[in-house]
PDB file of N, CA and C in Angstrom:
ATOM      1  N   UNK K  26      62.579  40.947  42.022  1.00 62.00           N
ATOM      2  CA  UNK K  26      61.174  40.723  41.793  1.00 62.00           C
ATOM      3  C   UNK K  26      60.386  41.525  42.824  1.00 62.00           C
ATOM      4  N   UNK K  27      59.300  42.127  42.402  1.00 70.00           N
ATOM      5  CA  UNK K  27      58.435  42.889  43.293  1.00 70.00           C
ATOM      6  C   UNK K  27      57.278  42.016  43.741  1.00 70.00           C
ATOM      7  N   UNK K  28      56.937  42.092  45.013  1.00 70.00           N
ATOM      8  CA  UNK K  28      55.868  41.283  45.586  1.00 70.00           C
ATOM      9  C   UNK K  28      54.540  42.015  45.421  1.00 70.00           C
ATOM     10  N   UNK K  29      53.541  41.417  44.770  1.00 67.00           N
ATOM     11  CA  UNK K  29      52.264  42.113  44.544  1.00 67.00           C
ATOM     12  C   UNK K  29      51.417  42.251  45.803  1.00 67.00           C
ATOM     13  N   UNK K  30      51.770  41.548  46.865  1.00 67.00           N
ATOM     14  CA  UNK K  30      50.970  41.596  48.091  1.00 67.00           C
ATOM     15  C   UNK K  30      51.528  42.567  49.127  1.00 67.00           C
ATOM     16  N   UNK K  31      52.736  43.070  48.936  1.00 72.00           N
ATOM     17  CA  UNK K  31      53.347  43.978  49.909  1.00 72.00           C
ATOM     18  C   UNK K  31      53.540  45.343  49.270  1.00 72.00           C
ATOM     19  N   UNK K  32      52.780  46.319  49.743  1.00 80.00           N
ATOM     20  CA  UNK K  32      52.797  47.667  49.185  1.00 80.00           C
ATOM     21  C   UNK K  32      53.368  48.628  50.223  1.00 80.00           C
ATOM     22  N   UNK K  33      54.210  49.546  49.793  1.00 85.00           N
ATOM     23  CA  UNK K  33      54.870  50.464  50.713  1.00 85.00           C
ATOM     24  C   UNK K  33      54.577  51.903  50.301  1.00 85.00           C
ATOM     25  N   UNK K  34      54.243  52.744  51.280  1.00 89.00           N
ATOM     26  CA  UNK K  34      54.027  54.168  51.042  1.00 89.00           C
ATOM     27  C   UNK K  34      54.977  54.940  51.954  1.00 89.00           C
ATOM     28  N   UNK K  35      55.755  55.846  51.361  1.00 90.00           N
ATOM     29  CA  UNK K  35      56.687  56.679  52.124  1.00 90.00           C
ATOM     30  C   UNK K  35      56.283  58.131  51.895  1.00 90.00           C
ATOM     31  N   UNK K  36      56.061  58.876  52.982  1.00 92.00           N
ATOM     32  CA  UNK K  36      55.707  60.289  52.885  1.00 92.00           C
ATOM     33  C   UNK K  36      56.774  61.137  53.555  1.00 92.00           C
ATOM     34  N   UNK K  37      57.103  62.259  52.901  1.00 92.00           N
ATOM     35  CA  UNK K  37      58.045  63.217  53.468  1.00 92.00           C
ATOM     36  C   UNK K  37      57.371  64.577  53.484  1.00 92.00           C
ATOM     37  N   UNK K  38      57.347  65.215  54.637  1.00 92.00           N
ATOM     38  CA  UNK K  38      56.826  66.567  54.772  1.00 92.00           C
ATOM     39  C   UNK K  38      57.997  67.526  54.892  1.00 92.00           C
ATOM     40  N   UNK K  39      58.087  68.470  53.981  1.00 91.00           N
ATOM     41  CA  UNK K  39      59.140  69.486  54.019  1.00 91.00           C
ATOM     42  C   UNK K  39      58.476  70.837  54.242  1.00 91.00           C
ATOM     43  N   UNK K  40      58.915  71.537  55.247  1.00 91.00           N
ATOM     44  CA  UNK K  40      58.334  72.835  55.565  1.00 91.00           C
ATOM     45  C   UNK K  40      59.455  73.855  55.689  1.00 91.00           C
ATOM     46  N   UNK K  41      59.285  74.981  55.034  1.00 90.00           N
ATOM     47  CA  UNK K  41      60.243  76.073  55.126  1.00 90.00           C
ATOM     48  C   UNK K  41      59.508  77.366  55.407  1.00 90.00           C
ATOM     49  N   UNK K  42      60.112  78.233  56.182  1.00 90.00           N
ATOM     50  CA  UNK K  42      59.479  79.495  56.558  1.00 90.00           C
ATOM     51  C   UNK K  42      60.056  80.630  55.738  1.00 90.00           C
ATOM     52  N   UNK K  43      59.217  81.608  55.395  1.00 90.00           N
ATOM     53  CA  UNK K  43      59.616  82.762  54.599  1.00 90.00           C
ATOM     54  C   UNK K  43      59.701  83.987  55.506  1.00 90.00           C
ATOM     55  N   UNK K  44      60.806  84.706  55.403  1.00 91.00           N
ATOM     56  CA  UNK K  44      61.021  85.908  56.203  1.00 91.00           C
ATOM     57  C   UNK K  44      61.245  87.098  55.278  1.00 91.00           C
ATOM     58  N   UNK K  45      60.885  88.301  55.731  1.00 90.00           N
ATOM     59  CA  UNK K  45      61.155  89.513  54.954  1.00 90.00           C
ATOM     60  C   UNK K  45      62.505  90.096  55.367  1.00 90.00           C
ATOM     61  N   UNK K  46      62.827  91.304  54.879  1.00 90.00           N
ATOM     62  CA  UNK K  46      64.132  91.911  55.181  1.00 90.00           C
ATOM     63  C   UNK K  46      64.317  92.201  56.662  1.00 90.00           C
ATOM     64  N   UNK K  47      63.220  92.421  57.395  1.00 90.00           N
ATOM     65  CA  UNK K  47      63.296  92.738  58.828  1.00 90.00           C
ATOM     66  C   UNK K  47      63.250  91.471  59.696  1.00 90.00           C
ATOM     67  N   UNK K  48      63.456  90.333  59.101  1.00 88.00           N
ATOM     68  CA  UNK K  48      63.444  89.027  59.763  1.00 88.00           C
ATOM     69  C   UNK K  48      62.110  88.796  60.489  1.00 88.00           C
ATOM     70  N   UNK K  49      61.026  89.162  59.822  1.00 90.00           N
ATOM     71  CA  UNK K  49      59.695  88.886  60.337  1.00 90.00           C
ATOM     72  C   UNK K  49      59.084  87.772  59.501  1.00 90.00           C
ATOM     73  N   UNK K  50      58.411  86.873  60.157  1.00 90.00           N
ATOM     74  CA  UNK K  50      57.791  85.745  59.476  1.00 90.00           C
ATOM     75  C   UNK K  50      56.655  86.235  58.583  1.00 90.00           C
ATOM     76  N   UNK K  51      56.721  85.905  57.292  1.00 90.00           N
ATOM     77  CA  UNK K  51      55.682  86.351  56.355  1.00 90.00           C
ATOM     78  C   UNK K  51      54.898  85.197  55.749  1.00 90.00           C
ATOM     79  N   UNK K  52      55.329  83.980  55.957  1.00 91.00           N
ATOM     80  CA  UNK K  52      54.614  82.832  55.394  1.00 91.00           C
ATOM     81  C   UNK K  52      55.469  81.579  55.462  1.00 91.00           C
ATOM     82  N   UNK K  53      54.966  80.551  54.817  1.00 89.00           N
ATOM     83  CA  UNK K  53      55.736  79.313  54.795  1.00 89.00           C
ATOM     84  C   UNK K  53      55.467  78.545  53.507  1.00 89.00           C
ATOM     85  N   UNK K  54      56.403  77.665  53.188  1.00 91.00           N
ATOM     86  CA  UNK K  54      56.257  76.737  52.070  1.00 91.00           C
ATOM     87  C   UNK K  54      56.091  75.351  52.650  1.00 91.00           C
ATOM     88  N   UNK K  55      55.185  74.582  52.073  1.00 90.00           N
ATOM     89  CA  UNK K  55      54.967  73.224  52.561  1.00 90.00           C
ATOM     90  C   UNK K  55      54.894  72.293  51.358  1.00 90.00           C
ATOM     91  N   UNK K  56      55.722  71.254  51.353  1.00 92.00           N
ATOM     92  CA  UNK K  56      55.753  70.281  50.259  1.00 92.00           C
ATOM     93  C   UNK K  56      55.564  68.892  50.850  1.00 92.00           C
ATOM     94  N   UNK K  57      54.637  68.140  50.300  1.00 92.00           N
ATOM     95  CA  UNK K  57      54.428  66.750  50.693  1.00 92.00           C
ATOM     96  C   UNK K  57      54.855  65.870  49.525  1.00 92.00           C
ATOM     97  N   UNK K  58      55.824  65.001  49.757  1.00 93.00           N
ATOM     98  CA  UNK K  58      56.306  64.083  48.727  1.00 93.00           C
ATOM     99  C   UNK K  58      55.876  62.682  49.141  1.00 93.00           C
ATOM    100  N   UNK K  59      55.169  62.005  48.247  1.00 93.00           N
ATOM    101  CA  UNK K  59      54.711  60.656  48.558  1.00 93.00           C
ATOM    102  C   UNK K  59      55.229  59.699  47.499  1.00 93.00           C
ATOM    103  N   UNK K  60      55.835  58.615  47.956  1.00 91.00           N
ATOM    104  CA  UNK K  60      56.381  57.595  47.060  1.00 91.00           C
ATOM    105  C   UNK K  60      55.673  56.287  47.349  1.00 91.00           C
ATOM    106  N   UNK K  61      55.113  55.670  46.319  1.00 89.00           N
ATOM    107  CA  UNK K  61      54.395  54.412  46.487  1.00 89.00           C
ATOM    108  C   UNK K  61      55.039  53.359  45.594  1.00 89.00           C
ATOM    109  N   UNK K  62      55.274  52.191  46.170  1.00 87.00           N
ATOM    110  CA  UNK K  62      55.868  51.119  45.377  1.00 87.00           C
ATOM    111  C   UNK K  62      55.615  49.780  46.045  1.00 87.00           C
ATOM    112  N   UNK K  63      55.798  48.731  45.287  1.00 82.00           N
ATOM    113  CA  UNK K  63      55.711  47.385  45.832  1.00 82.00           C
ATOM    114  C   UNK K  63      57.056  47.015  46.433  1.00 82.00           C
ATOM    115  N   UNK K  64      57.016  46.293  47.545  1.00 78.00           N
ATOM    116  CA  UNK K  64      58.247  45.879  48.223  1.00 78.00           C
ATOM    117  C   UNK K  64      58.934  44.757  47.453  1.00 78.00           C
ATOM    118  N   UNK K  65      60.224  44.643  47.676  1.00 74.00           N
ATOM    119  CA  UNK K  65      60.976  43.531  47.094  1.00 74.00           C
ATOM    120  C   UNK K  65      60.563  42.232  47.753  1.00 74.00           C
ATOM    121  N   UNK K  66      60.529  41.170  46.971  1.00 69.00           N
ATOM    122  CA  UNK K  66      60.222  39.846  47.497  1.00 69.00           C
ATOM    123  C   UNK K  66      61.555  39.111  47.670  1.00 69.00           C
ATOM    124  N   UNK K  67      61.801  38.654  48.873  1.00 67.00           N
ATOM    125  CA  UNK K  67      63.045  37.944  49.155  1.00 67.00           C
ATOM    126  C   UNK K  67      62.838  36.441  49.158  1.00 67.00           C
ATOM    127  N   UNK K  68      61.882  36.005  48.382  1.00 66.00           N
ATOM    128  CA  UNK K  68      61.539  34.609  48.180  1.00 66.00           C
ATOM    129  C   UNK K  68      61.459  33.813  49.476  1.00 66.00           C
ATOM    130  N   UNK K  69      62.477  33.099  49.886  1.00 65.00           N
ATOM    131  CA  UNK K  69      62.389  32.212  51.038  1.00 65.00           C
ATOM    132  C   UNK K  69      62.049  32.952  52.330  1.00 65.00           C
ATOM    133  N   UNK K  70      62.475  34.207  52.463  1.00 70.00           N
ATOM    134  CA  UNK K  70      62.220  34.969  53.677  1.00 70.00           C
ATOM    135  C   UNK K  70      60.859  35.667  53.660  1.00 70.00           C
ATOM    136  N   UNK K  71      60.220  35.739  52.525  1.00 73.00           N
ATOM    137  CA  UNK K  71      58.955  36.450  52.376  1.00 73.00           C
ATOM    138  C   UNK K  71      57.794  35.535  52.778  1.00 73.00           C
ATOM    139  N   UNK K  72      56.830  36.074  53.551  1.00 71.00           N
ATOM    140  CA  UNK K  72      55.688  35.269  53.989  1.00 71.00           C
ATOM    141  C   UNK K  72      54.753  34.943  52.827  1.00 71.00           C
ATOM    142  N   UNK K  73      54.802  35.699  51.749  1.00 71.00           N
ATOM    143  CA  UNK K  73      53.926  35.455  50.610  1.00 71.00           C
ATOM    144  C   UNK K  73      54.546  34.493  49.587  1.00 71.00           C
ATOM    145  N   UNK K  74      55.773  34.060  49.816  1.00 74.00           N
ATOM    146  CA  UNK K  74      56.461  33.212  48.843  1.00 74.00           C
ATOM    147  C   UNK K  74      56.038  31.758  49.006  1.00 74.00           C
ATOM    148  N   UNK K  75      55.556  31.158  47.913  1.00 76.00           N
ATOM    149  CA  UNK K  75      55.176  29.743  47.906  1.00 76.00           C
ATOM    150  C   UNK K  75      56.382  28.949  47.404  1.00 76.00           C
ATOM    151  N   UNK K  76      56.980  28.151  48.283  1.00 77.00           N
ATOM    152  CA  UNK K  76      58.209  27.434  47.942  1.00 77.00           C
ATOM    153  C   UNK K  76      57.971  26.340  46.903  1.00 77.00           C
ATOM    154  N   UNK K  77      56.794  25.717  46.927  1.00 83.00           N
ATOM    155  CA  UNK K  77      56.518  24.634  45.981  1.00 83.00           C
ATOM    156  C   UNK K  77      56.299  25.151  44.557  1.00 83.00           C
ATOM    157  N   UNK K  78      55.488  26.207  44.422  1.00 80.00           N
ATOM    158  CA  UNK K  78      55.186  26.753  43.091  1.00 80.00           C
ATOM    159  C   UNK K  78      56.182  27.829  42.665  1.00 80.00           C
ATOM    160  N   UNK K  79      56.975  28.324  43.629  1.00 76.00           N
ATOM    161  CA  UNK K  79      57.972  29.361  43.393  1.00 76.00           C
ATOM    162  C   UNK K  79      57.375  30.640  42.804  1.00 76.00           C
ATOM    163  N   UNK K  80      56.267  31.081  43.426  1.00 75.00           N
ATOM    164  CA  UNK K  80      55.616  32.337  43.069  1.00 75.00           C
ATOM    165  C   UNK K  80      55.084  32.980  44.356  1.00 75.00           C
ATOM    166  N   UNK K  81      54.761  34.266  44.288  1.00 71.00           N
ATOM    167  CA  UNK K  81      54.108  34.921  45.422  1.00 71.00           C
ATOM    168  C   UNK K  81      52.652  34.504  45.441  1.00 71.00           C
ATOM    169  N   UNK K  82      52.152  34.156  46.633  1.00 72.00           N
ATOM    170  CA  UNK K  82      50.758  33.750  46.753  1.00 72.00           C
ATOM    171  C   UNK K  82      49.986  34.840  47.466  1.00 72.00           C
ATOM    172  N   UNK K  83      48.677  34.792  47.342  1.00 69.00           N
ATOM    173  CA  UNK K  83      47.813  35.798  47.959  1.00 69.00           C
ATOM    174  C   UNK K  83      47.733  35.543  49.459  1.00 69.00           C
ATOM    175  N   UNK K  84      47.839  36.630  50.228  1.00 67.00           N
ATOM    176  CA  UNK K  84      47.762  36.566  51.680  1.00 67.00           C
ATOM    177  C   UNK K  84      46.421  37.152  52.110  1.00 67.00           C
ATOM    178  N   UNK K  85      45.687  36.424  52.943  1.00 63.00           N
ATOM    179  CA  UNK K  85      44.389  36.934  53.413  1.00 63.00           C
ATOM    180  C   UNK K  85      44.532  37.630  54.725  1.00 63.00           C
TER     181      UNK K  85
END
């Protein structure tokens, strides 16, 4: 189950340099990969888990 109150963003920056035949720097490539998702809810261990109603509750 995914918890609607816990959101996770993971970013990866990948950079590579471009060289010509004379091994001189001519430019670079830059890629940003971003992954966004809701975190897993571990029920009893999760702070948003309501044990009585057995659902995730809103956290202020």
